[in-house]
CSV table of C-alpha atoms in Angstrom, one decimal:
chain,number,residue,atom,x,y,z
A,875,MET,CA,-2.5,-14.1,-17.0
A,876,LYS,CA,-1.6,-17.8,-16.9
A,877,ILE,CA,0.3,-19.0,-13.9
A,878,LYS,CA,3.4,-21.2,-14.6
A,879,GLU,CA,3.2,-24.8,-13.3
A,880,ASN,CA,6.3,-24.3,-11.1
A,881,GLU,CA,4.6,-21.2,-9.5
A,882,LYS,CA,1.5,-23.1,-8.5
A,883,LEU,CA,0.5,-24.1,-4.9
A,884,GLY,CA,1.5,-27.5,-3.6
A,885,LEU,CA,-0.2,-29.6,-0.9
A,886,GLY,CA,1.8,-27.9,2.0
A,887,SER,CA,1.0,-24.4,0.9
A,888,CYS,CA,-2.7,-25.3,0.3
A,889,VAL,CA,-3.0,-26.7,3.9
A,890,THR,CA,-1.4,-23.6,5.5
A,891,ILE,CA,-3.6,-21.4,3.4
A,892,LEU,CA,-6.7,-23.3,4.5
A,893,VAL,CA,-5.6,-23.5,8.2
A,894,GLY,CA,-4.6,-19.8,8.2
A,895,GLY,CA,-7.8,-18.8,6.5
A,896,CYS,CA,-10.0,-20.7,9.0
A,897,ILE,CA,-8.2,-19.8,12.3
A,898,GLY,CA,-9.0,-16.2,12.7
A,899,SER,CA,-11.7,-13.9,13.9
A,900,ALA,CA,-14.1,-16.7,14.7
A,901,ILE,CA,-12.2,-18.7,17.3
A,902,PHE,CA,-10.7,-15.7,19.0
A,903,SER,CA,-13.9,-13.7,19.1
A,904,LEU,CA,-17.0,-15.5,17.9
A,905,SER,CA,-16.2,-18.5,20.1
A,906,GLY,CA,-17.1,-16.3,23.0
A,907,MET,CA,-20.6,-15.7,21.5
A,908,THR,CA,-21.1,-19.5,21.1
A,909,MET,CA,-20.1,-20.0,24.7
A,910,TYR,CA,-22.5,-17.2,25.7
A,911,TYR,CA,-25.3,-18.8,23.7
A,912,ALA,CA,-24.6,-22.5,24.5
A,913,GLY,CA,-22.3,-22.7,27.5
A,914,PRO,CA,-20.0,-25.8,27.4
A,915,ALA,CA,-22.2,-27.3,24.6
A,916,ALA,CA,-20.4,-24.9,22.4
A,917,LEU,CA,-18.0,-27.8,21.9
A,918,ILE,CA,-20.8,-29.6,20.0
A,919,THR,CA,-21.6,-26.4,18.2
A,920,TRP,CA,-18.2,-26.2,16.7
A,921,PHE,CA,-18.1,-29.9,15.8
A,922,VAL,CA,-21.4,-29.8,14.0
A,923,ALA,CA,-20.4,-26.6,12.2
A,924,ALA,CA,-17.2,-28.5,11.0
A,925,LEU,CA,-19.4,-31.4,9.8
A,926,ILE,CA,-21.6,-29.1,7.7
A,927,LEU,CA,-18.6,-27.2,6.2
A,928,GLY,CA,-16.9,-30.5,5.6
A,929,LEU,CA,-19.9,-31.8,3.6
A,930,TYR,CA,-19.9,-28.5,1.7
A,931,GLY,CA,-16.2,-28.7,1.2
A,932,ILE,CA,-16.2,-32.1,-0.5
A,933,GLN,CA,-18.9,-30.9,-2.9
A,934,VAL,CA,-16.9,-27.8,-3.8
A,935,ALA,CA,-13.9,-30.0,-4.3
A,936,GLU,CA,-15.8,-32.0,-6.9
A,937,LEU,CA,-17.1,-28.9,-8.6
A,938,SER,CA,-13.5,-27.5,-8.8
A,939,ILE,CA,-12.4,-30.6,-10.8
A,940,ARG,CA,-15.5,-30.3,-13.0
A,941,TYR,CA,-14.9,-26.6,-13.7
A,942,PRO,CA,-11.1,-26.1,-13.1
A,943,LYS,CA,-11.1,-22.3,-13.0
A,944,SER,CA,-10.4,-19.9,-10.1
A,945,GLY,CA,-13.3,-17.8,-8.9
A,946,GLY,CA,-15.5,-20.9,-8.6
A,947,VAL,CA,-18.1,-19.3,-6.3
A,948,PHE,CA,-19.3,-17.6,-9.5
A,949,VAL,CA,-18.1,-20.1,-12.0
A,950,PHE,CA,-19.8,-23.2,-10.5
A,951,PRO,CA,-23.4,-22.0,-10.5
A,952,ALA,CA,-22.9,-20.1,-13.8
A,953,LYS,CA,-21.8,-23.2,-15.6
A,954,ALA,CA,-24.1,-25.7,-13.9
A,955,MET,CA,-27.4,-24.0,-13.3
A,956,GLY,CA,-30.1,-22.5,-15.4
A,957,LYS,CA,-31.6,-23.6,-18.8
A,958,ASN,CA,-29.1,-21.4,-20.7
A,959,GLU,CA,-26.0,-19.3,-20.2
A,960,ARG,CA,-27.9,-16.2,-19.3
A,961,GLU,CA,-29.8,-17.9,-16.5
A,962,GLY,CA,-26.6,-19.6,-15.3
A,963,LYS,CA,-24.9,-16.2,-15.0
A,964,VAL,CA,-27.8,-14.9,-12.8
A,965,TRP,CA,-27.3,-17.8,-10.4
A,966,GLY,CA,-23.5,-17.3,-10.5
A,967,PHE,CA,-24.0,-13.6,-9.7
A,968,ILE,CA,-26.3,-14.2,-6.7
A,969,SER,CA,-23.9,-16.8,-5.3
A,970,ALA,CA,-20.8,-14.6,-5.8
A,971,TRP,CA,-22.5,-11.5,-4.6
A,972,GLY,CA,-23.4,-13.1,-1.3
A,973,TYR,CA,-19.9,-14.5,-1.0
A,974,VAL,CA,-18.3,-11.0,-1.6
A,975,ILE,CA,-20.6,-9.4,1.0
A,976,SER,CA,-19.8,-12.1,3.6
A,977,ASN,CA,-16.1,-11.8,2.9
A,978,ILE,CA,-16.0,-8.0,3.0
A,979,ILE,CA,-17.7,-8.3,6.4
A,980,ALA,CA,-15.3,-11.0,7.5
A,981,VAL,CA,-12.2,-8.9,6.7
A,982,ALA,CA,-13.7,-5.8,8.3
A,983,PHE,CA,-14.6,-7.8,11.4
A,984,SER,CA,-11.1,-9.3,11.6
A,985,ALA,CA,-9.6,-5.8,11.3
A,986,ILE,CA,-11.7,-4.5,14.1
A,987,TYR,CA,-10.6,-7.3,16.3
A,988,VAL,CA,-6.9,-6.9,15.4
A,989,ALA,CA,-7.3,-3.5,17.0
A,990,VAL,CA,-9.3,-4.8,19.9
A,991,TYR,CA,-6.8,-7.5,20.8
A,992,LEU,CA,-3.8,-5.1,20.4
A,993,GLY,CA,-5.6,-2.6,22.6
A,994,VAL,CA,-6.4,-5.0,25.5
A,995,GLY,CA,-3.0,-6.6,25.3
A,996,PHE,CA,-0.9,-3.4,25.0
A,997,GLN,CA,-2.6,-0.5,26.7
A,998,ALA,CA,-0.5,2.1,24.8
A,999,LEU,CA,-2.4,1.1,21.7
A,1000,ALA,CA,-5.9,1.2,23.2
A,1001,GLY,CA,-6.7,4.6,21.9
A,1002,PHE,CA,-5.8,3.7,18.2
A,1003,ARG,CA,-8.3,1.1,17.4
A,1004,ILE,CA,-9.6,2.5,14.1
A,1005,PRO,CA,-6.1,3.4,12.8
A,1006,LEU,CA,-4.8,-0.1,13.7
A,1007,ALA,CA,-7.8,-1.7,11.9
A,1008,ILE,CA,-7.0,0.3,8.8
A,1009,ILE,CA,-3.3,-0.4,8.9
A,1010,SER,CA,-4.0,-4.2,9.1
A,1011,ILE,CA,-6.2,-4.0,6.0
A,1012,VAL,CA,-3.5,-2.0,4.1
A,1013,ILE,CA,-0.8,-4.6,5.1
A,1014,CYS,CA,-2.9,-7.6,3.9
A,1015,THR,CA,-3.8,-5.8,0.7
A,1016,ALA,CA,-0.2,-5.1,-0.1
A,1017,LEU,CA,0.7,-8.8,0.5
A,1018,ASN,CA,-2.2,-9.8,-1.8
A,1019,LEU,CA,-1.0,-7.7,-4.6
A,1020,ILE,CA,2.2,-9.8,-5.0
A,1021,LYS,CA,2.3,-13.2,-6.7
A,1022,VAL,CA,0.5,-16.1,-5.1
A,1023,THR,CA,3.6,-18.1,-4.3
A,1024,SER,CA,5.2,-15.2,-2.5
A,1025,ALA,CA,2.0,-14.5,-0.5
A,1026,GLY,CA,1.9,-18.2,0.3
A,1027,LYS,CA,5.3,-18.1,1.8
A,1028,TYR,CA,4.4,-15.2,4.1
A,1029,ASN,CA,1.2,-17.0,5.1
A,1030,ASN,CA,3.2,-20.2,5.9
A,1031,VAL,CA,5.3,-18.3,8.4
A,1032,LEU,CA,2.3,-16.6,10.0
A,1033,VAL,CA,0.4,-19.9,10.3
A,1034,ALA,CA,3.4,-21.7,11.9
A,1035,LEU,CA,3.7,-18.9,14.5
A,1036,LEU,CA,0.0,-19.0,15.1
A,1037,VAL,CA,-0.2,-22.7,15.8
A,1038,ILE,CA,2.7,-22.5,18.2
A,1039,THR,CA,1.1,-19.6,20.2
A,1040,MET,CA,-2.3,-21.5,20.3
A,1041,LEU,CA,-0.7,-24.7,21.6
A,1042,THR,CA,1.1,-22.7,24.2
A,1043,PHE,CA,-2.2,-21.2,25.5
A,1044,VAL,CA,-3.8,-24.6,25.5
A,1045,SER,CA,-1.0,-26.2,27.4
A,1046,ILE,CA,-1.1,-23.5,30.2
A,1047,ALA,CA,-5.0,-23.4,30.2
A,1048,MET,CA,-5.2,-27.2,30.7
A,1049,PHE,CA,-2.3,-28.0,32.8
A,1050,ALA,CA,-1.5,-25.0,35.0
A,1051,GLY,CA,-3.8,-26.2,37.8
A,1052,ARG,CA,-6.6,-23.7,37.2
A,1053,TRP,CA,-8.7,-25.8,34.8
A,1054,ASN,CA,-12.0,-26.5,36.6
A,1055,PRO,CA,-14.2,-29.4,35.4
A,1056,GLN,CA,-17.1,-28.0,37.4
A,1057,ASN,CA,-17.3,-25.2,34.8
A,1058,MET,CA,-18.6,-27.8,32.3
A,1059,VAL,CA,-21.6,-28.7,34.5
A,1060,PRO,CA,-24.5,-28.5,33.5
A,1061,PHE,CA,-23.4,-29.1,30.0
A,1062,PHE,CA,-26.4,-28.0,27.9
A,1063,THR,CA,-28.2,-25.4,29.9
A,1064,GLN,CA,-25.7,-22.8,31.0
A,1065,GLY,CA,-26.0,-20.6,27.9
A,1066,VAL,CA,-28.6,-17.8,27.6
A,1067,LYS,CA,-30.3,-19.7,24.7
A,1068,GLY,CA,-31.0,-22.7,26.9
A,1069,VAL,CA,-30.9,-26.4,25.8
A,1070,ALA,CA,-31.2,-25.4,22.1
A,1071,GLY,CA,-28.4,-22.9,22.4
A,1072,PHE,CA,-25.8,-25.1,20.8
A,1073,ILE,CA,-28.0,-25.3,17.6
A,1074,GLN,CA,-28.6,-21.5,17.5
A,1075,ALA,CA,-24.9,-20.8,17.8
A,1076,ILE,CA,-24.0,-23.0,14.8
A,1077,PRO,CA,-24.2,-20.1,12.2
A,1078,ASN,CA,-21.6,-18.2,14.3
A,1079,ALA,CA,-19.3,-21.2,14.4
A,1080,MET,CA,-19.6,-21.9,10.7
A,1081,VAL,CA,-17.8,-18.6,10.1
A,1082,GLY,CA,-14.8,-20.3,11.6
A,1083,TYR,CA,-14.6,-22.9,8.9
A,1084,GLY,CA,-15.7,-20.8,5.9
A,1085,SER,CA,-12.2,-20.7,4.3
A,1086,VAL,CA,-12.0,-24.5,4.2
A,1087,VAL,CA,-13.2,-24.3,0.6
A,1088,ALA,CA,-10.6,-21.6,-0.3
A,1089,ILE,CA,-8.4,-23.9,-2.5
A,1090,ALA,CA,-11.3,-25.1,-4.5
A,1091,PHE,CA,-12.2,-21.5,-5.3
A,1092,MET,CA,-8.6,-20.8,-6.6
A,1093,VAL,CA,-8.1,-24.2,-8.3
A,1094,GLY,CA,-6.5,-22.6,-11.3
A,1095,GLU,CA,-3.5,-21.7,-9.1
A,1096,VAL,CA,-3.2,-25.2,-7.6
A,1097,GLU,CA,-0.7,-27.9,-8.6
A,1098,ASN,CA,-2.4,-31.3,-9.4
A,1099,PRO,CA,-5.8,-30.1,-8.2
A,1100,ASN,CA,-7.5,-33.5,-8.6
A,1101,ARG,CA,-5.3,-34.8,-5.7
A,1102,THR,CA,-4.4,-31.6,-3.9
A,1103,VAL,CA,-7.8,-30.0,-3.4
A,1104,PRO,CA,-9.6,-32.8,-1.6
A,1105,LYS,CA,-6.5,-33.9,0.3
A,1106,SER,CA,-5.7,-30.4,1.6
A,1107,LEU,CA,-9.3,-29.9,2.6
A,1108,ALA,CA,-9.4,-33.1,4.7
A,1109,ILE,CA,-6.0,-32.4,6.4
A,1110,SER,CA,-6.7,-28.8,7.2
A,1111,LEU,CA,-10.3,-29.5,8.5
A,1112,ILE,CA,-9.0,-32.1,10.9
A,1113,LEU,CA,-6.2,-29.8,12.2
A,1114,VAL,CA,-8.6,-26.9,12.6
A,1115,VAL,CA,-11.2,-28.9,14.4
A,1116,LEU,CA,-8.6,-30.2,16.9
A,1117,LEU,CA,-7.2,-26.8,17.6
A,1118,TYR,CA,-10.7,-25.3,18.0
A,1119,GLN,CA,-11.9,-28.0,20.4
A,1120,LEU,CA,-8.7,-27.6,22.5
A,1121,MET,CA,-8.9,-23.8,22.6
A,1122,ILE,CA,-12.6,-23.8,23.7
A,1123,LEU,CA,-12.1,-26.6,26.2
A,1124,GLY,CA,-9.1,-24.8,27.7
A,1125,THR,CA,-11.0,-21.5,27.8
A,1126,MET,CA,-14.2,-22.8,29.3
A,1127,GLY,CA,-12.3,-24.6,32.1
A,1128,ASN,CA,-11.0,-21.2,33.2
A,1129,ILE,CA,-14.0,-18.9,32.8
A,1130,THR,CA,-17.6,-19.7,33.3
A,1131,THR,CA,-20.6,-19.0,31.0
A,1132,GLU,CA,-21.9,-16.8,33.9
A,1133,PHE,CA,-18.8,-14.7,33.6
A,1134,LEU,CA,-19.5,-14.0,29.9
A,1135,ILE,CA,-23.1,-13.2,30.7
A,1136,LYS,CA,-22.1,-10.7,33.4
A,1137,ASN,CA,-19.2,-9.2,31.4
A,1138,PRO,CA,-20.4,-8.4,27.9
A,1139,GLY,CA,-17.1,-6.7,27.1
A,1140,MET,CA,-15.4,-10.1,27.4
A,1141,ARG,CA,-17.7,-12.0,25.1
A,1142,PHE,CA,-15.7,-11.2,22.0
A,1143,ILE,CA,-12.3,-11.8,23.6
A,1144,PRO,CA,-12.8,-15.1,25.6
A,1145,MET,CA,-9.2,-16.4,25.4
A,1146,PHE,CA,-7.9,-13.0,26.6
A,1147,ALA,CA,-10.5,-13.1,29.4
A,1148,ALA,CA,-9.2,-16.5,30.6
A,1149,ALA,CA,-5.6,-15.3,30.5
A,1150,PHE,CA,-6.5,-12.0,32.3
A,1151,THR,CA,-8.5,-13.6,35.1
A,1152,SER,CA,-8.0,-17.3,35.9
A,1153,LEU,CA,-4.5,-17.5,34.4
A,1154,ASN,CA,-3.2,-14.1,35.6
A,1155,MET,CA,-0.3,-15.7,37.4
A,1156,PHE,CA,1.2,-15.7,33.9
A,1157,PRO,CA,1.2,-12.0,33.2
A,1158,TRP,CA,2.8,-12.5,29.8
A,1159,LEU,CA,0.0,-14.9,28.7
A,1160,SER,CA,-2.5,-12.1,27.9
A,1161,LYS,CA,0.1,-10.5,25.6
A,1162,LEU,CA,0.7,-13.9,24.0
A,1163,ILE,CA,-3.0,-14.3,23.3
A,1164,SER,CA,-3.1,-10.8,21.8
A,1165,ILE,CA,-0.2,-11.7,19.5
A,1166,SER,CA,-1.8,-15.1,18.6
A,1167,ALA,CA,-5.1,-13.4,17.8
A,1168,LEU,CA,-3.2,-10.8,15.7
A,1169,LEU,CA,-1.6,-13.6,13.7
A,1170,ALA,CA,-4.8,-15.5,13.3
A,1171,LEU,CA,-6.8,-12.4,12.2
A,1172,LEU,CA,-4.1,-11.4,9.7
A,1173,THR,CA,-4.0,-14.8,8.1
A,1174,THR,CA,-7.8,-14.8,7.8
A,1175,MET,CA,-7.7,-11.4,6.2
A,1176,LEU,CA,-5.0,-12.4,3.8
A,1177,VAL,CA,-6.8,-15.5,2.6
A,1178,VAL,CA,-10.3,-14.1,2.5
A,1179,GLY,CA,-9.1,-10.9,0.7
A,1180,PHE,CA,-7.2,-13.0,-1.8
A,1181,LEU,CA,-10.3,-15.1,-2.6
A,1182,ASN,CA,-12.7,-12.2,-2.7
A,1183,ALA,CA,-10.7,-10.4,-5.3
A,1184,ARG,CA,-10.7,-13.5,-7.6
A,1185,ALA,CA,-14.5,-13.9,-7.2
A,1186,VAL,CA,-15.0,-10.3,-8.3
A,1187,CYS,CA,-12.5,-10.9,-11.2
A,1188,SER,CA,-14.6,-13.9,-12.4
A,1189,MET,CA,-17.7,-11.8,-12.3
A,1190,ALA,CA,-16.0,-9.1,-14.4
A,1191,ASN,CA,-14.7,-11.6,-16.9
A,1192,ALA,CA,-18.2,-12.9,-17.3
A,1193,LYS,CA,-19.3,-9.4,-18.0
A,1194,MET,CA,-21.5,-9.3,-14.9
A,1195,LEU,CA,-19.4,-6.4,-13.4
A,1196,PRO,CA,-17.5,-3.6,-15.2
A,1197,ALA,CA,-14.5,-4.9,-17.2
A,1198,PHE,CA,-11.9,-3.0,-15.2
A,1199,PHE,CA,-12.5,-5.3,-12.2
A,1200,GLY,CA,-11.1,-8.1,-14.3
A,1201,LYS,CA,-7.7,-6.5,-15.0
A,1202,VAL,CA,-4.7,-8.2,-13.4
A,1203,ASN,CA,-1.3,-6.8,-12.6
A,1204,LYS,CA,2.1,-8.3,-13.6
A,1205,ASN,CA,1.8,-10.9,-10.8
A,1206,GLY,CA,-1.6,-12.2,-12.1
A,1207,VAL,CA,-3.5,-10.5,-9.3
A,1208,PRO,CA,-6.8,-8.7,-10.0
A,1209,SER,CA,-5.5,-5.4,-8.5
A,1210,THR,CA,-8.5,-3.2,-9.1
A,1211,ALA,CA,-10.8,-5.7,-7.5
A,1212,CYS,CA,-8.4,-6.1,-4.6
A,1213,LEU,CA,-8.1,-2.4,-4.0
A,1214,THR,CA,-11.8,-1.7,-4.3
A,1215,LEU,CA,-12.7,-4.4,-1.8
A,1216,SER,CA,-10.1,-3.2,0.6
A,1217,ALA,CA,-11.6,0.3,0.4
A,1218,CYS,CA,-15.0,-1.2,1.3
A,1219,THR,CA,-13.5,-3.1,4.3
A,1220,ILE,CA,-11.7,0.1,5.5
A,1221,VAL,CA,-15.1,1.9,5.6
A,1222,LEU,CA,-16.8,-0.9,7.6
A,1223,SER,CA,-13.9,-1.2,10.0
A,1224,CYS,CA,-14.4,2.4,11.1
A,1225,PHE,CA,-17.7,1.4,12.7
A,1226,PRO,CA,-16.8,-1.2,15.5
A,1227,SER,CA,-20.1,-0.5,17.3
A,1228,ILE,CA,-22.0,-2.5,14.6
A,1229,THR,CA,-20.0,-5.7,15.1
A,1230,GLU,CA,-22.9,-8.0,16.0
A,1231,LEU,CA,-24.9,-6.7,13.0
A,1232,LEU,CA,-22.0,-7.4,10.7
A,1233,VAL,CA,-21.6,-10.9,12.0
A,1234,ASN,CA,-25.3,-11.7,11.3
A,1235,LEU,CA,-25.2,-10.1,7.9
A,1236,GLY,CA,-22.2,-12.1,6.9
A,1237,SER,CA,-23.7,-15.4,8.2
A,1238,ILE,CA,-26.9,-15.0,6.2
A,1239,SER,CA,-25.0,-14.1,3.0
A,1240,ALA,CA,-22.7,-17.0,3.4
A,1241,ALA,CA,-25.6,-19.4,3.9
A,1242,ILE,CA,-27.3,-18.2,0.7
A,1243,THR,CA,-24.1,-18.9,-1.2
A,1244,ILE,CA,-23.6,-22.3,0.3
A,1245,VAL,CA,-27.1,-23.4,-0.7
A,1246,ILE,CA,-26.7,-22.2,-4.3
A,1247,VAL,CA,-23.3,-24.0,-4.6
A,1248,CYS,CA,-24.8,-27.3,-3.3
A,1249,PHE,CA,-27.6,-27.1,-5.9
A,1250,SER,CA,-24.9,-26.4,-8.5
A,1251,LEU,CA,-23.4,-29.8,-7.9
A,1252,ILE,CA,-26.7,-31.5,-8.3
A,1253,ALA,CA,-27.3,-29.7,-11.5
A,1254,SER,CA,-23.8,-30.3,-12.8
A,1255,ARG,CA,-24.1,-34.1,-12.3
A,1256,LYS,CA,-27.2,-34.0,-14.6
A,1257,LYS,CA,-25.4,-32.0,-17.3
A,1258,LEU,CA,-21.9,-33.6,-17.2
A,1259,PRO,CA,-21.1,-37.3,-16.7
A,1260,HIS,CA,-18.4,-38.2,-14.3
A,1261,VAL,CA,-14.9,-38.6,-15.8
A,1262,GLU,CA,-13.2,-41.8,-14.6
A,1263,GLY,CA,-10.2,-40.9,-12.4
A,1264,ASN,CA,-11.5,-37.5,-11.3
A,1265,TYR,CA,-12.4,-36.8,-7.7
A,1266,ALA,CA,-16.1,-37.3,-6.8
A,1267,ALA,CA,-17.6,-36.4,-3.5
A,1268,PRO,CA,-18.9,-39.5,-1.7
A,1269,GLY,CA,-22.6,-39.9,-1.0
A,1270,GLY,CA,-23.8,-38.4,-4.3
A,1271,ASN,CA,-26.8,-36.0,-4.3
A,1272,ILE,CA,-27.8,-37.2,-0.8
A,1273,VAL,CA,-24.9,-35.3,0.7
A,1274,SER,CA,-25.9,-32.1,-1.2
A,1275,ILE,CA,-29.5,-32.4,0.0
A,1276,LEU,CA,-28.4,-33.2,3.6
A,1277,THR,CA,-26.1,-30.1,3.6
A,1278,ILE,CA,-28.9,-27.9,2.4
A,1279,ILE,CA,-31.3,-29.3,5.1
A,1280,LEU,CA,-28.7,-28.8,7.8
A,1281,ILE,CA,-28.1,-25.2,6.7
A,1282,LEU,CA,-31.8,-24.4,6.8
A,1283,VAL,CA,-32.4,-26.0,10.2
A,1284,CYS,CA,-29.4,-24.1,11.7
A,1285,TYR,CA,-30.5,-20.8,10.2
A,1286,ILE,CA,-34.2,-21.0,11.0
A,1287,PRO,CA,-33.8,-19.4,14.5
A,1288,ALA,CA,-31.6,-16.6,13.0
A,1289,ILE,CA,-34.3,-16.0,10.3
A,1290,PHE,CA,-37.1,-15.7,12.9
A,1291,ASN,CA,-35.1,-13.9,15.6
A,1292,GLY,CA,-33.1,-11.6,13.3
A,1293,SER,CA,-33.4,-7.9,14.0
A,1294,VAL,CA,-35.2,-5.4,11.7
A,1295,TYR,CA,-31.8,-3.8,10.9
A,1296,MET,CA,-30.3,-7.1,9.8
A,1297,TRP,CA,-33.0,-7.8,7.3
A,1298,LEU,CA,-33.2,-4.2,6.1
A,1299,PHE,CA,-29.4,-4.2,5.3
A,1300,THR,CA,-29.7,-7.7,3.7
A,1301,PHE,CA,-32.5,-6.4,1.5
A,1302,ILE,CA,-30.5,-3.2,0.6
A,1303,LEU,CA,-27.3,-5.1,-0.2
A,1304,TYR,CA,-28.9,-7.7,-2.4
A,1305,GLY,CA,-31.1,-5.0,-3.9
A,1306,ILE,CA,-27.9,-3.1,-5.0
A,1307,GLY,CA,-26.6,-6.4,-6.4
A,1308,GLY,CA,-29.8,-6.9,-8.3
A,1309,ILE,CA,-29.6,-3.4,-9.9
A,1310,ILE,CA,-25.9,-4.0,-10.9
A,1311,MET,CA,-26.8,-7.3,-12.4
A,1312,PHE,CA,-29.8,-5.9,-14.3
A,1313,ILE,CA,-27.7,-3.0,-15.7
A,1314,MET,CA,-24.8,-5.3,-16.8
A,1315,MET,CA,-27.1,-7.9,-18.5
A,1316,LYS,CA,-29.0,-5.2,-20.3
A,1317,LYS,CA,-25.7,-3.7,-21.5
A,1318,ASN,CA,-24.5,-7.1,-22.6
A,1319,LYS,CA,-27.7,-7.7,-24.5
A,1320,ALA,CA,-27.3,-4.4,-26.3
A,1321,ASP,CA,-23.7,-5.2,-27.3
């Protein structure tokens, strides 16, 4: 279903979608793990992660102009890689399959922490974590089933409220007289991973910027994409980096790395920990943090779920998944894909005890997709000449190669230190994908 020009997303809506998509589970939960691993050096961790995703983002922006169709995480490798269409679809499937896995996990993780933050902020809700997680998924699914411009308006409101609550926390954390500069010393060796902890924590921080490429993956729904996609990416990344640095700096000045080491229950809720302990003279602040986290998590779930459904739809349209996943409702939304993915996230959200395993699984899957997409741009430049006036990522192929190297360097510790269960589940999930791909390609060949 073709979207009318006046119903497409402008620059403002694109920026709020990207900001809302990024600011979610990562900063309100995974930031605690980066502080635990790296101590105050987590500030560098989050900056380097932004640099890597920024380099990735400008490449995806160019690919979105070369192949202006939503669902780019499948489309880009499918069009650019392989000696023929069949081989291209294999690369597209592997890329999109990893993307779908990581996004299902991201939404489930966010839903789990919607329930956690509501439970710690409002004790009456503490015993309803799984029902609250499921309700949050249902709400976001319902919003994603309406047309993109309407969903964008709801997202704009949520993001505006989110930024206000975050800045309120930062102001109090930094200027209420409790911020202690001694918490930042020593800078590199407080975390449990030692001097290299800030590097080992980068995969966790990268999750916090994953949605910065969202607009490029839904380029078919964007007004004037040649201008809007790269500009919205740059604006949103700058805003998100500033907010993240302020939130982490404010938090670490109020709680120590040692506190997170001794209190494992606080590692996934560091901002709440700061509000509950050092800043407890403001009893309402812990509730504000819970509300802020709720808004952040919901916007992430909304954007990630939106993108995931379109990736599945693209795979179905290319006959790499059953055709019914490609069907859209009257609003142009791939409703079957949306509902199926939501069902998967609901199942995962019922197992909050495997949170850390989910995070590691999602990180590895996301890294595989990023590497494939970077190779896609290199391949595309060989196949298609640049069109004068179209956006081109600065730096040429050097940037693509640098991004791949940085990804590999950051993930080497995770590869060698990963648990048996992480690799077992990774093998199983990609094995399932391989079976589906083989069945669909065999069916298409017979047809």
